[in-house]
PDB file of C-alpha atoms in Angstrom:
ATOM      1  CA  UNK A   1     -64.966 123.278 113.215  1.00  0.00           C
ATOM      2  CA  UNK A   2     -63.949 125.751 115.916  1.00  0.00           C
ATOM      3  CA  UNK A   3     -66.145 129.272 116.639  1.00  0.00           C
ATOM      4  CA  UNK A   4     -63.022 130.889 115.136  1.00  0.00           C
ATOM      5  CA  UNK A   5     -62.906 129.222 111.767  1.00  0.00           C
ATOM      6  CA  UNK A   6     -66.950 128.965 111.187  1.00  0.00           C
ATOM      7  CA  UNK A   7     -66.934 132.436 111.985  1.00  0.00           C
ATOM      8  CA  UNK A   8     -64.682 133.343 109.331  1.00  0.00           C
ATOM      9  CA  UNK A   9     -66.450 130.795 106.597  1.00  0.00           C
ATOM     10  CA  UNK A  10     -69.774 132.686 107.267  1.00  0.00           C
ATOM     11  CA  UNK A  11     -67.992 136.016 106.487  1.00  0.00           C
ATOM     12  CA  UNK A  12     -66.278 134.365 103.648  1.00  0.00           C
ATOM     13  CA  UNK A  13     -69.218 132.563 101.887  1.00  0.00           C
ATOM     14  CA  UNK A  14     -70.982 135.804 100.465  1.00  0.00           C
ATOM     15  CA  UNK A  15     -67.422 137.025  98.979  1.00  0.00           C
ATOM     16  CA  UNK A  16     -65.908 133.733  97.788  1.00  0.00           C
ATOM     17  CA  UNK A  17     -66.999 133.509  94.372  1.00  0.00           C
ATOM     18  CA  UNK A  18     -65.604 137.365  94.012  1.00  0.00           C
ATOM     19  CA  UNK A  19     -62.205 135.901  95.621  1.00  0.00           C
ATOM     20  CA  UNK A  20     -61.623 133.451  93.303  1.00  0.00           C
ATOM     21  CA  UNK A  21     -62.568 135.333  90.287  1.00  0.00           C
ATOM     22  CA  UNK A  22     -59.815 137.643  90.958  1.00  0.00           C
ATOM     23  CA  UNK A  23     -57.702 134.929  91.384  1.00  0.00           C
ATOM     24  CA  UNK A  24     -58.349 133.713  88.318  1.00  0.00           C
ATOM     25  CA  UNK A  25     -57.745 137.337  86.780  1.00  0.00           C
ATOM     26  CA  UNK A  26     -54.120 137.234  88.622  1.00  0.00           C
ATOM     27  CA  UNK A  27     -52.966 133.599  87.999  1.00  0.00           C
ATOM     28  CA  UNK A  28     -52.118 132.078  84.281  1.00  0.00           C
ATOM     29  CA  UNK A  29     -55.017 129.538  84.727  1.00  0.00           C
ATOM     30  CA  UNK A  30     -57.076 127.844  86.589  1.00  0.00           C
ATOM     31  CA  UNK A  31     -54.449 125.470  88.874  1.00  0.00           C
ATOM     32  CA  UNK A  32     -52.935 128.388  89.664  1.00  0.00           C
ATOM     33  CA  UNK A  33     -55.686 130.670  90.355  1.00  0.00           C
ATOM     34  CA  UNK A  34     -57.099 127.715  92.548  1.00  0.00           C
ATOM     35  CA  UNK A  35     -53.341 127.390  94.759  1.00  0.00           C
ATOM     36  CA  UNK A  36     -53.412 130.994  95.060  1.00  0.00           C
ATOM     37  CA  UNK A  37     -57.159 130.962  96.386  1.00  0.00           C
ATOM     38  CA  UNK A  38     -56.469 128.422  98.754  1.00  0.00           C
ATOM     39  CA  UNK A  39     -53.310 129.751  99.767  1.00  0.00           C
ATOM     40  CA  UNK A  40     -55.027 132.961 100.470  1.00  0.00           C
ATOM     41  CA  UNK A  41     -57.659 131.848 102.343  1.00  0.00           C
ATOM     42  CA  UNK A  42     -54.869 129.599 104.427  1.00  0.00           C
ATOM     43  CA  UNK A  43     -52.948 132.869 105.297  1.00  0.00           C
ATOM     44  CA  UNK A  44     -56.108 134.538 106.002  1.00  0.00           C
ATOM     45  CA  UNK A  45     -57.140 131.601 108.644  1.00  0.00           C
ATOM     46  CA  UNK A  46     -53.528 131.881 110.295  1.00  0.00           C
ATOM     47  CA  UNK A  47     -53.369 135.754 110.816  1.00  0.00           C
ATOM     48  CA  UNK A  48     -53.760 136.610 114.460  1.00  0.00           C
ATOM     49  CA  UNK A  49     -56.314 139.164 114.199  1.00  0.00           C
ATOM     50  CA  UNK A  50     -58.861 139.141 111.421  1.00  0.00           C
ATOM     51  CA  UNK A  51     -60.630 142.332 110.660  1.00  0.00           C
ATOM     52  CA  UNK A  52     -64.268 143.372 111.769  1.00  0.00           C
ATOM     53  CA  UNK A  53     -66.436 144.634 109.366  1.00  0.00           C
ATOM     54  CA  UNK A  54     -67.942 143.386 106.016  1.00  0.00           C
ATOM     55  CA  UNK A  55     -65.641 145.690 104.009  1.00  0.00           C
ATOM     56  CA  UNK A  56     -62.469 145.970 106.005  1.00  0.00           C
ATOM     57  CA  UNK A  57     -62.418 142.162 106.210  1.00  0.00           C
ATOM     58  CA  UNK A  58     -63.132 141.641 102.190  1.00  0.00           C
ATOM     59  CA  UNK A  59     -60.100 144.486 101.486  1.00  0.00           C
ATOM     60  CA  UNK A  60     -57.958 142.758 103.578  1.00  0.00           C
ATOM     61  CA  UNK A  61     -58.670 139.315 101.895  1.00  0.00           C
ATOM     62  CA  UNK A  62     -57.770 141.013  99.009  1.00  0.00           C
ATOM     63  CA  UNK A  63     -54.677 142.561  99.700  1.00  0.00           C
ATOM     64  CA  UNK A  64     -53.334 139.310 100.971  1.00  0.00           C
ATOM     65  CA  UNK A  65     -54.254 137.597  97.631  1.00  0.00           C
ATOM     66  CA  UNK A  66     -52.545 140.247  95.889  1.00  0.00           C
ATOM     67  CA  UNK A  67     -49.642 139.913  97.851  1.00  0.00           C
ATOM     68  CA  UNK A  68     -49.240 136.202  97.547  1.00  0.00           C
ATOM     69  CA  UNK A  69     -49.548 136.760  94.088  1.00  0.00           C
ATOM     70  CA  UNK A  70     -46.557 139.115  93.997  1.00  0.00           C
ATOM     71  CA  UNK A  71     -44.807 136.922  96.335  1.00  0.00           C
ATOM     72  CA  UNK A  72     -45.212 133.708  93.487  1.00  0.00           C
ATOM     73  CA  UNK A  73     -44.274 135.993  90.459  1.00  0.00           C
ATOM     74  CA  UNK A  74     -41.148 136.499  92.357  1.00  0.00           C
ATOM     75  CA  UNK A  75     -40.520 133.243  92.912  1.00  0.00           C
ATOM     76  CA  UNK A  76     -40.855 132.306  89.769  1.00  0.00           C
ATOM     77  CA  UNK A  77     -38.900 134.952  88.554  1.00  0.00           C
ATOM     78  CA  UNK A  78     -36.076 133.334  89.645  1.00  0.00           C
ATOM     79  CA  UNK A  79     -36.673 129.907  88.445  1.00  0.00           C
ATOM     80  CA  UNK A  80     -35.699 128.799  84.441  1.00  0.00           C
ATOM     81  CA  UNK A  81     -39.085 128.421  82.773  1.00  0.00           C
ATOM     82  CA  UNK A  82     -39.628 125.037  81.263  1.00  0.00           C
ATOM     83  CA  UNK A  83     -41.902 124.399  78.307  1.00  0.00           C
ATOM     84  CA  UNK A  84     -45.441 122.413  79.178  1.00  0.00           C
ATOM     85  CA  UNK A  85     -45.458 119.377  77.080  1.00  0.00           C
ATOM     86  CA  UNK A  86     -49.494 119.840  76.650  1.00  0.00           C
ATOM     87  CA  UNK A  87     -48.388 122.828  74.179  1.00  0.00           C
ATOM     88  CA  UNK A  88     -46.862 120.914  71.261  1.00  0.00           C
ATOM     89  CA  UNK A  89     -49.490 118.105  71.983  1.00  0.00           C
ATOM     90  CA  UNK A  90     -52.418 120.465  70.629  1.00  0.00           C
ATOM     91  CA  UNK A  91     -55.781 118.331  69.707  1.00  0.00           C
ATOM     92  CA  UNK A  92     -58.172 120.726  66.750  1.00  0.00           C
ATOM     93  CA  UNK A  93     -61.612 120.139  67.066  1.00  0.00           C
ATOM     94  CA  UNK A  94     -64.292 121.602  65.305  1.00  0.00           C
ATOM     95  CA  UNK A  95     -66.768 124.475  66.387  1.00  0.00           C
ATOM     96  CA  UNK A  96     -69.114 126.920  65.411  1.00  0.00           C
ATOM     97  CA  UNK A  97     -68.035 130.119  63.557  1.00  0.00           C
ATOM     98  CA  UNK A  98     -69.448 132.106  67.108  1.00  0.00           C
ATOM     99  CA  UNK A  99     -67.814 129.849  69.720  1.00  0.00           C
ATOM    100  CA  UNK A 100     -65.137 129.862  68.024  1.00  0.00           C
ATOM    101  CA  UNK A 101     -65.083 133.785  67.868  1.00  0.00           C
ATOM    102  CA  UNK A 102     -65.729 134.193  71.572  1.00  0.00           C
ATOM    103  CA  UNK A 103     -62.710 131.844  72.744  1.00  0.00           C
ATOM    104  CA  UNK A 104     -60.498 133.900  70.358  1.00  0.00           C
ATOM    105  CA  UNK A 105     -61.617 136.492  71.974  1.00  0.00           C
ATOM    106  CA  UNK A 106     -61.227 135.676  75.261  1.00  0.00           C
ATOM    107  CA  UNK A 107     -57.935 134.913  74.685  1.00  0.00           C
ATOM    108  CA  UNK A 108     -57.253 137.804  73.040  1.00  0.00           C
ATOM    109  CA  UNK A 109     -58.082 139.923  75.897  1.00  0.00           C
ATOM    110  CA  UNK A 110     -56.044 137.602  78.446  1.00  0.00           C
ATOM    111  CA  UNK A 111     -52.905 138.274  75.838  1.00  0.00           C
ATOM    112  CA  UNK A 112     -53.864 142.202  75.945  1.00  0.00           C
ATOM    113  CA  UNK A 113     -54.107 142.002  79.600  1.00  0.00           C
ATOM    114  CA  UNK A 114     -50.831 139.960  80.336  1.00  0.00           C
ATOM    115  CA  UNK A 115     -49.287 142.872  78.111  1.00  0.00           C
ATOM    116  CA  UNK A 116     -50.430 145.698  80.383  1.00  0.00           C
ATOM    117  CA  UNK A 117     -47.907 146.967  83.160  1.00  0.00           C
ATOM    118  CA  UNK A 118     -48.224 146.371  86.820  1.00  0.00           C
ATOM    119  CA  UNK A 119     -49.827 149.027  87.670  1.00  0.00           C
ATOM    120  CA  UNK A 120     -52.679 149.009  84.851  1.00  0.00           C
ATOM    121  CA  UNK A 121     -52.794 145.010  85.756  1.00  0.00           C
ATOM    122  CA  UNK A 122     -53.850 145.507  89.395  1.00  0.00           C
ATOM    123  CA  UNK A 123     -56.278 148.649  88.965  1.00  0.00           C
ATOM    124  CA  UNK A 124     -58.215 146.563  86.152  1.00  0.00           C
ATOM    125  CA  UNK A 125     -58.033 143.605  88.218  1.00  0.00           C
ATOM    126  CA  UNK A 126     -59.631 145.036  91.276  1.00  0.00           C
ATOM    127  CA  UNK A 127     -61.672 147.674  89.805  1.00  0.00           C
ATOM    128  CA  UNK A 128     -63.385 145.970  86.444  1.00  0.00           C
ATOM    129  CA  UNK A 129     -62.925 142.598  87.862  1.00  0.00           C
ATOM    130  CA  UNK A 130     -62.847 142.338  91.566  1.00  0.00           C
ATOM    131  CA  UNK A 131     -65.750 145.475  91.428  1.00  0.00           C
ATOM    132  CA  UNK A 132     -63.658 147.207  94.145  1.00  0.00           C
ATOM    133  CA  UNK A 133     -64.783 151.201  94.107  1.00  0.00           C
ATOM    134  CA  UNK A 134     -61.826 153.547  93.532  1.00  0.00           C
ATOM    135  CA  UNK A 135     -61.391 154.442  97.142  1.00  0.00           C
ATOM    136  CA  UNK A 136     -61.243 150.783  98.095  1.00  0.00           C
ATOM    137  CA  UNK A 137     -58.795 149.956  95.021  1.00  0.00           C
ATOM    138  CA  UNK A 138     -56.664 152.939  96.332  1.00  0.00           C
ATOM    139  CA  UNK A 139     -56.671 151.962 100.446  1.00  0.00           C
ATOM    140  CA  UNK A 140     -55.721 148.677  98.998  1.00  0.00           C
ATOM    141  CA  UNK A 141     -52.965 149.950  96.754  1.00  0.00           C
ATOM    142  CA  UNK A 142     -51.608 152.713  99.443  1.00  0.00           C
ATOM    143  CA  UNK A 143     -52.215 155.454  96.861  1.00  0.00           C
ATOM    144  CA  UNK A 144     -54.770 158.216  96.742  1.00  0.00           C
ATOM    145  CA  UNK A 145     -58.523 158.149  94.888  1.00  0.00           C
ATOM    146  CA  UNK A 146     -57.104 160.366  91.917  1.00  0.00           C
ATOM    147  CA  UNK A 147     -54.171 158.037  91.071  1.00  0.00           C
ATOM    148  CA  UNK A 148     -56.396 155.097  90.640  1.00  0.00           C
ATOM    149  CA  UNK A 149     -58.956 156.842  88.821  1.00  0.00           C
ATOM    150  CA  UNK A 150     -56.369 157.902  85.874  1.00  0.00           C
ATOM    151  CA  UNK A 151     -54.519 154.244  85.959  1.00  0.00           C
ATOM    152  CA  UNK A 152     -57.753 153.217  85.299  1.00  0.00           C
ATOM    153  CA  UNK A 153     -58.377 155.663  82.525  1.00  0.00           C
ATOM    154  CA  UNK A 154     -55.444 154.796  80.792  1.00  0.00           C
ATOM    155  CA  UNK A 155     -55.264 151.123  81.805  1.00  0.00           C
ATOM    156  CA  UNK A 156     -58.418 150.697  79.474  1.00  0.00           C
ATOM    157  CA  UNK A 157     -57.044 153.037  76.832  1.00  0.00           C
ATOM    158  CA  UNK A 158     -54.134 150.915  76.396  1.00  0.00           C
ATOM    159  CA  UNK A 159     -56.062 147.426  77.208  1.00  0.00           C
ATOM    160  CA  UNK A 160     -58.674 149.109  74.222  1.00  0.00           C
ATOM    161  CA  UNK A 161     -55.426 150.044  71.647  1.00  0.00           C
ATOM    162  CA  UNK A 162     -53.946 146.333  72.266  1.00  0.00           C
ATOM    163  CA  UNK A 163     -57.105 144.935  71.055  1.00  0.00           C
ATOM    164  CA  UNK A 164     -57.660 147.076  68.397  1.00  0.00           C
ATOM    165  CA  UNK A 165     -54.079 146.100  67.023  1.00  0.00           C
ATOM    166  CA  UNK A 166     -55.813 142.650  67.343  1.00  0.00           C
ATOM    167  CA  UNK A 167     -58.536 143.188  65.830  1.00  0.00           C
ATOM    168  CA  UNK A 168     -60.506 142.220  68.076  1.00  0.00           C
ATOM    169  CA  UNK A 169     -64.398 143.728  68.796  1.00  0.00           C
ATOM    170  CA  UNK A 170     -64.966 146.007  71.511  1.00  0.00           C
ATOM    171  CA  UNK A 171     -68.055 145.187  73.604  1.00  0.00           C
ATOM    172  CA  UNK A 172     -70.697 148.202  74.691  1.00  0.00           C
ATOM    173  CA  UNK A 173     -70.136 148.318  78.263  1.00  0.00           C
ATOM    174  CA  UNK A 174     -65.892 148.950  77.656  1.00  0.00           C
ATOM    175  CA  UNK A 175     -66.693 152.939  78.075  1.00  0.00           C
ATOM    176  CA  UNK A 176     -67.952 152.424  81.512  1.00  0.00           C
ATOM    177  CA  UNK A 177     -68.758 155.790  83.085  1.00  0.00           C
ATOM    178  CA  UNK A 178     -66.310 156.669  86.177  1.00  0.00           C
ATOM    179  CA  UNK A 179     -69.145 157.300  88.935  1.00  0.00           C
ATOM    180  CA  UNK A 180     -67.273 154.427  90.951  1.00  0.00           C
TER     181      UNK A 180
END
């Protein structure tokens, strides 16, 4: 492995787990989440200059991921959508009452998510799951503080009235305070 490239897994290690996870919060499941990490990290390796600094160097790992992202949605934007043959091939299986309830769950906030505009989407996505601080979210973004702070605001609103349409239980921590 050359200098350049162990240098840049040492700076990488301590974030990667955080990487992924909001590529799994951007991509329909976990191939895709797993393409996009690797296509980000790829891109990442390529680039000329790489960033000093712990938190200049995770933003910018970021923003490419997001961008790739955007990049993929176009691209499948413009190709016909074919049906997966593993939906109609369903298998039920039995489990507990409270397993049961969290995976409904689960999925029910994935559906509420996907529902949520762009803009909602990638505030939630950096702030609530990528743990990005508002002014981080906004350098990322190219808007200021107070924009992020009130897509935030009302990103959870809505994500909270989608789930309530769905019945579906709020847990404690969903009125998170704003300090960020």
């Amino acid at each position: 492995m050359t200098r350049r490239a162990q240098s840049f897994d040492d700076r990488l290690r301590p974030i990667a787990s955080r990487l992924y996870g909001y590529a799994r919060a951007l991509a329909a499941d976990a191939e895709a989440a797993a393409d996009l990490y690797q296509d980000t990290l790829l891109r990442a390796i390529a680039s000329p200059a790489i960033p000093d600094g712990e938190r200049p160097f995770r933003a910018w790992l970021f923003t490419i991921m997001r961008n790739r992202w955007i990049d993929r949605l176009r691209m499948q934007s413009r190709q016909p959508e074919v049906d997966p043959l593993e939906d109609h091939c369903a298998v039920e299986t039995f489990m507990p009452a409270s397993l049961e309830t969290v995976i409904v769950n689960q999925l029910a906030v994935r559906q509420a998510f996907a529902m949520l505009g762009p803009h909602h989407r990638d505030v939630l996505t950096l702030v609530d799951v990528g743990g990005f601080s508002y002014d981080e979210a906004a350098e990322m973004l190219g808007v200021p503080r107070g924009t992020i702070m009130s897509r935030v605001s009302r990103a959870r609103q809505v994500l909270c009235r989608i789930l309530s349409e769905e019945n579906v239980t709020m847990h404690p921590s969903a009125g998170r305070s704003a300090e960020r």
